[in-house]
Amino acid sequence: MSEYGLDVRSGPALLKVRDVHVSFRSTRFGRARTVRAVRGVDLDVADGQTVALVGESGSGKSTLANAITRLVPLDRGAVHLGGHALHELQGSDLRRARRDVQMVFQDPYSSLDPSMTVGASVAEPLRNFSDLRGSELDKRVAELFERVSLRAAHRHRYPHEFSGGQRQRIAVARAIAPSPRLVICDEAVSALDVSTQNQILRLLEELQRDLGVAMLFVTHDLSVVWNIADEVIVMYLGELVESGPAERVLDAPAHPYTQGLVAAVPTPDPRAQRSRERVVSKGEVPDPANPPDGCSYHTRCPHVMEVCRTVSPAWRAVGDSTSRVRCHLYESTESGAEPLTLATRSPVSDTGEC
Ligand code: SF4
């Protein structure tokens, strides 16, 4: 356990996020307001570990990912990566530290310049973060293409000449080019069909295993984390509400919100499907500019109690000490109640190549 009571089972934390808050100004119906997108988040990712950060659209998970890489500013809090205080670095120090954390986005066009060959895009981080030049640089780019199962000769083509899955492979090649210690995949497979999703997930799994790189896998879709995550962290309305080993969170989700997310994953068994539909979250996510008092989830929770409307729940252990949940249902015993159980899960299927 880390000093903050978080489970870091694979070793010392590579990434430490502490009490991070992020807000931004936006306009709604012509009125300016402050959106509190991330509120007091702590999380750890160990070297070589894959952590899935899950939550609906608007939960703040992508804002948190962008805050970790300093693409958006923190209001307060700390982000340490491999001993560097990322939240304090500026200029060339920040640029150097960024070598260790790379991102893969949902839309590979955001990282692939349509006017450059894809080989030139993959070479860019190598130019920035290594001494490779000329034929050595080109050789390394060719190797990276083969590493993501693309033909080396394809490096001379342009982004529009590739399918969505191939473009995502190129984005992955670009992300691993500078040998980062952490790759953040932000909805990296969300825009792909199921078959292509599985191929990219397999590729990420292989890279994680072969290169030992840690991954923070940000997604709204629990079905894609089943085969890839060691740890699952659940985020709702800017706050974390549950965390624990993937198997426990997915098989026996404790927080009512996580139960709703798991229930939303379709299953081929109609009886199991009917029982799942009873726990799917109802209603809209509240406005993050004006989050509810007490438990943030109380406006949608099927188990809401009076205390939930006014008192924010503290973290409680569930099961063994590797799992935590923020919910008043678990405050009845010292170590927390037994996790509530849900019907069977629906694993992702494996299919062919893209
Ligand atoms: Fe539901 Fe209350 Fe638990 Fe919040 S604290 S998830 S409202 S039971």
Short mmCIF file of C-alpha atoms and ligand atoms in Angstrom, two decimals:
data_model
loop_
_atom_site.label_atom_id
_atom_site.label_comp_id
_atom_site.label_asym_id
_atom_site.label_seq_id
_atom_site.Cartn_x
_atom_site.Cartn_y
_atom_site.Cartn_z
CA MET A 1 0.00 0.00 0.00
CA SER A 2 1.22 3.49 -0.73
CA GLU A 3 1.36 6.27 1.86
CA TYR A 4 -2.12 7.37 0.69
CA GLY A 5 -3.64 3.95 1.23
CA LEU A 6 -3.65 3.20 -2.50
CA ASP A 7 -2.73 -0.26 -3.70
CA VAL A 8 0.45 -0.41 -5.76
CA ARG A 9 0.82 -4.13 -6.14
CA SER A 10 3.44 -4.20 -8.89
CA GLY A 11 6.03 -2.16 -7.02
CA PRO A 12 6.75 1.46 -6.19
CA ALA A 13 4.53 4.00 -7.94
CA LEU A 14 5.87 5.37 -11.23
CA LEU A 15 3.03 7.89 -11.46
CA LYS A 16 1.71 9.52 -8.30
CA VAL A 17 -1.26 11.87 -8.58
CA ARG A 18 -2.20 13.66 -5.36
CA ASP A 19 -5.22 15.82 -4.59
CA VAL A 20 -5.46 17.09 -8.17
CA HIS A 21 -8.14 19.68 -8.93
CA VAL A 22 -8.79 21.04 -12.42
CA SER A 23 -11.44 23.56 -13.44
CA PHE A 24 -12.11 25.62 -16.53
CA ARG A 25 -14.39 28.41 -17.63
CA SER A 26 -17.15 27.65 -20.09
CA THR A 27 -20.35 29.24 -21.36
CA ARG A 28 -23.79 27.64 -21.18
CA PHE A 29 -26.96 29.32 -22.44
CA GLY A 30 -24.94 32.55 -22.72
CA ARG A 31 -23.81 32.44 -19.04
CA ALA A 32 -20.16 32.08 -18.01
CA ARG A 33 -19.52 29.41 -15.38
CA THR A 34 -16.70 27.41 -13.81
CA VAL A 35 -16.69 23.68 -14.52
CA ARG A 36 -15.00 21.72 -11.72
CA ALA A 37 -13.89 18.86 -13.95
CA VAL A 38 -11.52 17.07 -11.52
CA ARG A 39 -11.98 17.26 -7.75
CA GLY A 40 -9.33 15.94 -5.38
CA VAL A 41 -8.07 12.90 -7.28
CA ASP A 42 -5.34 10.59 -5.91
CA LEU A 43 -4.07 7.70 -8.00
CA ASP A 44 -0.93 5.61 -8.48
CA VAL A 45 0.37 3.63 -11.44
CA ALA A 46 3.30 1.28 -10.85
CA ASP A 47 6.07 0.51 -13.35
CA GLY A 48 4.77 -1.97 -15.91
CA GLN A 49 1.20 -1.87 -14.58
CA THR A 50 -1.94 -1.25 -16.66
CA VAL A 51 -4.53 0.84 -14.85
CA ALA A 52 -7.93 1.51 -16.44
CA LEU A 53 -9.60 4.82 -15.56
CA VAL A 54 -13.30 4.42 -16.40
CA GLY A 55 -16.33 6.66 -16.29
CA GLU A 56 -19.05 8.11 -18.49
CA SER A 57 -18.50 10.98 -20.85
CA GLY A 58 -18.19 14.14 -18.71
CA SER A 59 -16.75 12.32 -15.68
CA GLY A 60 -13.49 14.27 -15.96
CA LYS A 61 -11.25 11.35 -16.87
CA SER A 62 -9.86 12.89 -20.09
CA THR A 63 -9.31 16.22 -18.31
CA LEU A 64 -7.37 14.32 -15.63
CA ALA A 65 -5.28 12.58 -18.33
CA ASN A 66 -4.53 15.96 -19.91
CA ALA A 67 -3.65 17.42 -16.51
CA ILE A 68 -1.18 14.60 -15.83
CA THR A 69 0.67 15.47 -19.05
CA ARG A 70 0.30 19.21 -18.33
CA LEU A 71 -1.78 19.78 -21.46
CA VAL A 72 -4.20 21.58 -19.12
CA PRO A 73 -3.16 23.43 -15.93
CA LEU A 74 -3.85 22.13 -12.41
CA ASP A 75 -5.73 24.38 -9.96
CA ARG A 76 -3.89 22.55 -7.23
CA GLY A 77 -2.37 19.16 -6.42
CA ALA A 78 0.75 17.27 -7.42
CA VAL A 79 1.77 14.91 -10.23
CA HIS A 80 5.02 12.99 -9.84
CA LEU A 81 6.38 10.78 -12.60
CA GLY A 82 9.49 8.73 -11.96
CA GLY A 83 10.65 11.18 -9.31
CA HIS A 84 9.96 14.34 -11.38
CA ALA A 85 7.44 16.82 -9.98
CA LEU A 86 5.68 17.33 -13.33
CA HIS A 87 3.36 19.95 -11.85
CA GLU A 88 6.34 22.21 -11.06
CA LEU A 89 8.45 21.81 -14.21
CA GLN A 90 8.64 24.50 -16.88
CA GLY A 91 10.32 25.01 -20.27
CA SER A 92 13.06 22.58 -21.29
CA ASP A 93 12.79 20.63 -17.99
CA LEU A 94 9.12 19.91 -18.67
CA ARG A 95 9.89 18.99 -22.29
CA ARG A 96 12.56 16.51 -21.17
CA ALA A 97 10.28 14.96 -18.52
CA ARG A 98 7.53 14.58 -21.13
CA ARG A 99 9.64 11.98 -22.92
CA ASP A 100 8.60 9.57 -20.17
CA VAL A 101 4.87 10.01 -20.67
CA GLN A 102 3.30 9.73 -24.12
CA MET A 103 -0.35 9.75 -25.19
CA VAL A 104 -2.48 7.89 -27.72
CA PHE A 105 -5.71 9.76 -28.47
CA GLN A 106 -9.08 8.61 -29.77
CA ASP A 107 -8.53 10.35 -33.09
CA PRO A 108 -5.09 9.57 -34.55
CA TYR A 109 -5.48 12.58 -36.87
CA SER A 110 -4.82 14.74 -33.81
CA SER A 111 -1.29 13.37 -33.59
CA LEU A 112 -0.65 12.66 -37.29
CA ASP A 113 -0.08 15.72 -39.47
CA PRO A 114 -1.95 15.04 -42.75
CA SER A 115 0.70 16.95 -44.71
CA MET A 116 3.58 14.77 -43.43
CA THR A 117 4.36 11.15 -44.26
CA VAL A 118 3.51 8.90 -41.34
CA GLY A 119 7.21 8.00 -41.12
CA ALA A 120 8.06 11.67 -40.57
CA SER A 121 5.39 11.84 -37.79
CA VAL A 122 6.86 8.80 -36.03
CA ALA A 123 10.38 10.24 -36.43
CA GLU A 124 9.41 13.54 -34.76
CA PRO A 125 9.62 12.39 -31.11
CA LEU A 126 12.86 10.56 -31.92
CA ARG A 127 14.34 13.82 -33.22
CA ASN A 128 13.14 15.62 -30.09
CA PHE A 129 14.27 13.06 -27.54
CA SER A 130 17.23 11.16 -29.08
CA ASP A 131 20.43 11.75 -31.04
CA LEU A 132 19.30 9.55 -33.93
CA ARG A 133 19.60 11.23 -37.33
CA GLY A 134 19.80 10.26 -41.03
CA SER A 135 19.86 6.56 -41.88
CA GLU A 136 19.92 5.51 -38.19
CA LEU A 137 16.74 7.48 -37.56
CA ASP A 138 15.08 5.99 -40.65
CA LYS A 139 16.10 2.47 -39.57
CA ARG A 140 14.55 3.00 -36.15
CA VAL A 141 11.31 4.30 -37.72
CA ALA A 142 11.17 1.21 -39.98
CA GLU A 143 11.62 -1.02 -36.89
CA LEU A 144 8.80 0.79 -35.09
CA PHE A 145 6.46 0.19 -38.04
CA GLU A 146 7.25 -3.50 -37.94
CA ARG A 147 6.82 -3.48 -34.15
CA VAL A 148 3.19 -2.42 -34.58
CA SER A 149 2.65 -4.96 -37.38
CA LEU A 150 2.76 -2.55 -40.31
CA ARG A 151 5.05 -2.86 -43.33
CA ALA A 152 8.18 -0.72 -43.00
CA ALA A 153 7.63 0.56 -46.57
CA HIS A 154 4.33 2.14 -45.41
CA ARG A 155 6.29 4.83 -43.57
CA HIS A 156 6.53 6.77 -46.86
CA ARG A 157 2.74 7.11 -47.15
CA TYR A 158 0.32 9.76 -45.82
CA PRO A 159 -2.30 9.35 -43.05
CA HIS A 160 -5.28 9.35 -45.46
CA GLU A 161 -3.92 6.20 -47.14
CA PHE A 162 -4.57 4.10 -43.99
CA SER A 163 -7.63 2.62 -42.28
CA GLY A 164 -8.63 3.80 -38.78
CA GLY A 165 -7.00 0.75 -37.17
CA GLN A 166 -3.77 1.24 -39.13
CA ARG A 167 -3.67 4.91 -38.19
CA GLN A 168 -4.06 3.95 -34.54
CA ARG A 169 -1.12 1.52 -34.93
CA ILE A 170 0.94 4.42 -36.31
CA ALA A 171 -0.14 6.59 -33.34
CA VAL A 172 1.01 3.78 -31.02
CA ALA A 173 4.37 3.57 -32.87
CA ARG A 174 4.79 7.31 -32.40
CA ALA A 175 3.91 7.05 -28.70
CA ILE A 176 6.45 4.29 -27.99
CA ALA A 177 9.18 5.83 -30.19
CA PRO A 178 10.94 7.76 -27.38
CA SER A 179 10.78 4.70 -25.04
CA PRO A 180 8.42 6.28 -22.50
CA ARG A 181 7.80 4.76 -19.07
CA LEU A 182 4.08 5.53 -19.19
CA VAL A 183 1.63 5.58 -22.12
CA ILE A 184 -1.77 7.20 -21.54
CA CYS A 185 -4.38 5.83 -23.96
CA ASP A 186 -7.31 8.26 -23.96
CA GLU A 187 -10.32 6.47 -25.51
CA ALA A 188 -7.74 4.99 -27.89
CA VAL A 189 -10.05 2.28 -29.25
CA SER A 190 -13.43 4.02 -28.87
CA ALA A 191 -13.74 5.07 -32.52
CA LEU A 192 -12.90 1.61 -33.89
CA ASP A 193 -15.17 -1.33 -34.72
CA VAL A 194 -15.11 -4.26 -32.28
CA SER A 195 -12.79 -6.41 -34.39
CA THR A 196 -10.24 -3.61 -34.84
CA GLN A 197 -10.58 -2.69 -31.15
CA ASN A 198 -9.50 -6.20 -30.22
CA GLN A 199 -6.46 -6.05 -32.48
CA ILE A 200 -5.31 -2.72 -31.01
CA LEU A 201 -5.92 -4.02 -27.46
CA ARG A 202 -3.83 -7.10 -28.25
CA LEU A 203 -1.08 -4.88 -29.63
CA LEU A 204 -1.11 -2.71 -26.49
CA GLU A 205 -1.00 -5.83 -24.31
CA GLU A 206 2.00 -7.18 -26.25
CA LEU A 207 3.85 -3.87 -26.01
CA GLN A 208 3.11 -3.61 -22.32
CA ARG A 209 4.50 -7.11 -21.80
CA ASP A 210 7.54 -6.78 -24.10
CA LEU A 211 8.58 -3.22 -23.26
CA GLY A 212 7.50 -3.16 -19.61
CA VAL A 213 5.82 0.21 -20.17
CA ALA A 214 3.08 1.25 -17.73
CA MET A 215 -0.32 2.21 -19.14
CA LEU A 216 -3.15 4.41 -17.98
CA PHE A 217 -6.07 3.30 -20.11
CA VAL A 218 -8.83 5.94 -20.10
CA THR A 219 -12.21 4.75 -21.38
CA HIS A 220 -15.98 5.03 -20.99
CA ASP A 221 -16.40 1.42 -22.17
CA LEU A 222 -15.82 -1.25 -19.52
CA SER A 223 -15.95 -4.03 -22.11
CA VAL A 224 -12.55 -2.99 -23.48
CA VAL A 225 -10.73 -3.17 -20.12
CA TRP A 226 -11.67 -6.76 -19.33
CA ASN A 227 -8.60 -8.32 -20.87
CA ILE A 228 -6.07 -5.55 -20.44
CA ALA A 229 -6.26 -3.93 -16.97
CA ASP A 230 -4.52 -4.98 -13.75
CA GLU A 231 -6.32 -2.30 -11.78
CA VAL A 232 -9.58 -0.43 -12.41
CA ILE A 233 -10.32 3.06 -11.08
CA VAL A 234 -13.83 4.46 -11.47
CA MET A 235 -14.51 8.18 -11.81
CA TYR A 236 -17.83 9.99 -11.49
CA LEU A 237 -18.42 13.73 -11.82
CA GLY A 238 -14.78 14.63 -11.23
CA GLU A 239 -14.18 12.32 -8.24
CA LEU A 240 -12.92 8.76 -7.86
CA VAL A 241 -15.56 6.46 -6.36
CA GLU A 242 -14.01 2.98 -6.50
CA SER A 243 -10.68 1.29 -7.18
CA GLY A 244 -9.27 -2.19 -6.96
CA PRO A 245 -7.91 -5.18 -8.87
CA ALA A 246 -9.65 -5.46 -12.26
CA GLU A 247 -11.07 -8.90 -11.58
CA ARG A 248 -12.72 -7.81 -8.34
CA VAL A 249 -14.09 -4.51 -9.67
CA LEU A 250 -15.50 -6.12 -12.83
CA ASP A 251 -16.83 -9.33 -11.25
CA ALA A 252 -18.13 -7.84 -7.98
CA PRO A 253 -18.45 -4.06 -8.38
CA ALA A 254 -19.06 -2.42 -5.00
CA HIS A 255 -20.16 1.14 -5.81
CA PRO A 256 -23.69 1.48 -7.23
CA TYR A 257 -22.28 3.59 -10.09
CA THR A 258 -19.73 0.90 -11.00
CA GLN A 259 -22.54 -1.66 -10.85
CA GLY A 260 -24.41 0.45 -13.38
CA LEU A 261 -21.37 0.62 -15.67
CA VAL A 262 -20.84 -3.15 -15.48
CA ALA A 263 -24.56 -3.75 -16.05
CA ALA A 264 -24.40 -1.65 -19.21
CA VAL A 265 -21.99 -4.14 -20.81
CA PRO A 266 -24.26 -6.36 -22.94
CA THR A 267 -24.41 -10.08 -22.21
CA PRO A 268 -25.81 -12.78 -24.52
CA ASP A 269 -27.83 -14.35 -21.62
CA PRO A 270 -31.32 -12.70 -21.64
CA ARG A 271 -31.97 -13.48 -17.92
CA ALA A 272 -28.65 -12.00 -16.85
CA GLN A 273 -29.36 -9.06 -19.16
CA ARG A 274 -32.75 -8.39 -17.45
CA SER A 275 -31.19 -8.43 -13.97
CA ARG A 276 -28.45 -6.08 -15.18
CA GLU A 277 -30.95 -3.59 -16.57
CA ARG A 278 -32.31 -3.09 -13.04
CA VAL A 279 -29.02 -1.54 -11.88
CA VAL A 280 -28.13 0.61 -14.89
CA SER A 281 -27.78 4.27 -13.82
CA LYS A 282 -30.90 6.32 -14.60
CA GLY A 283 -31.07 9.99 -15.45
CA GLU A 284 -28.52 12.52 -16.58
CA VAL A 285 -25.10 13.25 -15.11
CA PRO A 286 -25.49 16.46 -13.05
CA ASP A 287 -23.87 19.68 -14.24
CA PRO A 288 -20.16 19.56 -13.23
CA ALA A 289 -20.33 23.34 -12.71
CA ASN A 290 -22.79 22.68 -9.89
CA PRO A 291 -22.16 19.18 -8.43
CA PRO A 292 -24.69 17.90 -5.85
CA ASP A 293 -23.95 18.11 -2.11
CA GLY A 294 -23.14 14.90 -0.25
CA CYS A 295 -22.45 11.92 -2.49
CA SER A 296 -22.12 13.16 -6.08
CA TYR A 297 -24.06 10.13 -7.30
CA HIS A 298 -27.08 10.56 -5.02
CA THR A 299 -29.31 12.07 -7.74
CA ARG A 300 -29.09 8.81 -9.75
CA CYS A 301 -28.42 6.13 -7.14
CA PRO A 302 -31.05 3.38 -6.65
CA HIS A 303 -29.84 2.92 -3.01
CA VAL A 304 -29.86 6.59 -1.98
CA MET A 305 -30.35 7.26 1.76
CA GLU A 306 -30.94 10.50 3.64
CA VAL A 307 -27.28 10.78 4.68
CA CYS A 308 -26.19 10.57 1.03
CA ARG A 309 -27.81 13.93 0.24
CA THR A 310 -25.65 15.91 2.68
CA VAL A 311 -22.54 13.94 3.71
CA SER A 312 -19.78 13.09 1.26
CA PRO A 313 -18.75 9.43 1.85
CA ALA A 314 -15.17 8.65 2.92
CA TRP A 315 -13.03 5.92 1.37
CA ARG A 316 -13.67 2.44 2.83
CA ALA A 317 -11.91 -0.85 2.22
CA VAL A 318 -13.98 -3.58 0.58
CA GLY A 319 -12.99 -7.24 0.70
CA ASP A 320 -9.23 -7.29 1.20
CA SER A 321 -7.21 -4.11 1.55
CA THR A 322 -6.55 -3.83 -2.20
CA SER A 323 -10.03 -2.42 -2.94
CA ARG A 324 -11.66 0.86 -1.91
CA VAL A 325 -15.05 2.42 -2.36
CA ARG A 326 -16.68 5.75 -1.44
CA CYS A 327 -20.24 4.91 -0.50
CA HIS A 328 -22.26 5.10 2.74
CA LEU A 329 -23.49 1.53 2.19
CA TYR A 330 -20.04 0.34 3.30
CA GLU A 331 -19.79 2.25 6.56
CA SER A 332 -21.55 -0.31 8.73
CA THR A 333 -18.44 -2.29 9.67
CA GLU A 334 -14.80 -1.46 10.40
CA SER A 335 -13.46 -3.01 7.20
CA GLY A 336 -16.50 -2.34 5.04
CA ALA A 337 -19.35 -4.64 4.08
CA GLU A 338 -19.08 -7.47 1.57
CA PRO A 339 -19.20 -6.15 -1.99
CA LEU A 340 -22.63 -6.24 -3.63
CA THR A 341 -22.59 -8.75 -6.47
CA LEU A 342 -23.77 -8.51 -10.02
CA ALA A 343 -24.68 -11.07 -12.70
CA THR A 344 -22.06 -12.59 -14.97
CA ARG A 345 -19.73 -10.53 -17.09
CA SER A 346 -19.37 -10.47 -20.85
CA PRO A 347 -15.76 -10.79 -22.00
CA VAL A 348 -14.53 -9.22 -25.22
CA SER A 349 -14.15 -11.71 -28.05
CA ASP A 350 -10.97 -12.21 -30.06
CA THR A 351 -10.99 -11.79 -33.79
CA GLY A 352 -8.61 -11.36 -36.76
CA GLU A 353 -6.39 -8.62 -38.21
CA CYS A 354 -7.09 -5.11 -39.47
FE1 SF4 B 1 -25.71 5.69 -3.43
FE2 SF4 B 1 -25.50 6.81 -1.05
FE3 SF4 B 1 -23.63 5.13 -1.88
FE4 SF4 B 1 -23.86 7.56 -2.96
S1 SF4 B 1 -23.30 7.09 -0.85
S2 SF4 B 1 -23.55 5.65 -4.06
S3 SF4 B 1 -26.07 7.82 -2.97
S4 SF4 B 1 -25.77 4.66 -1.45
#
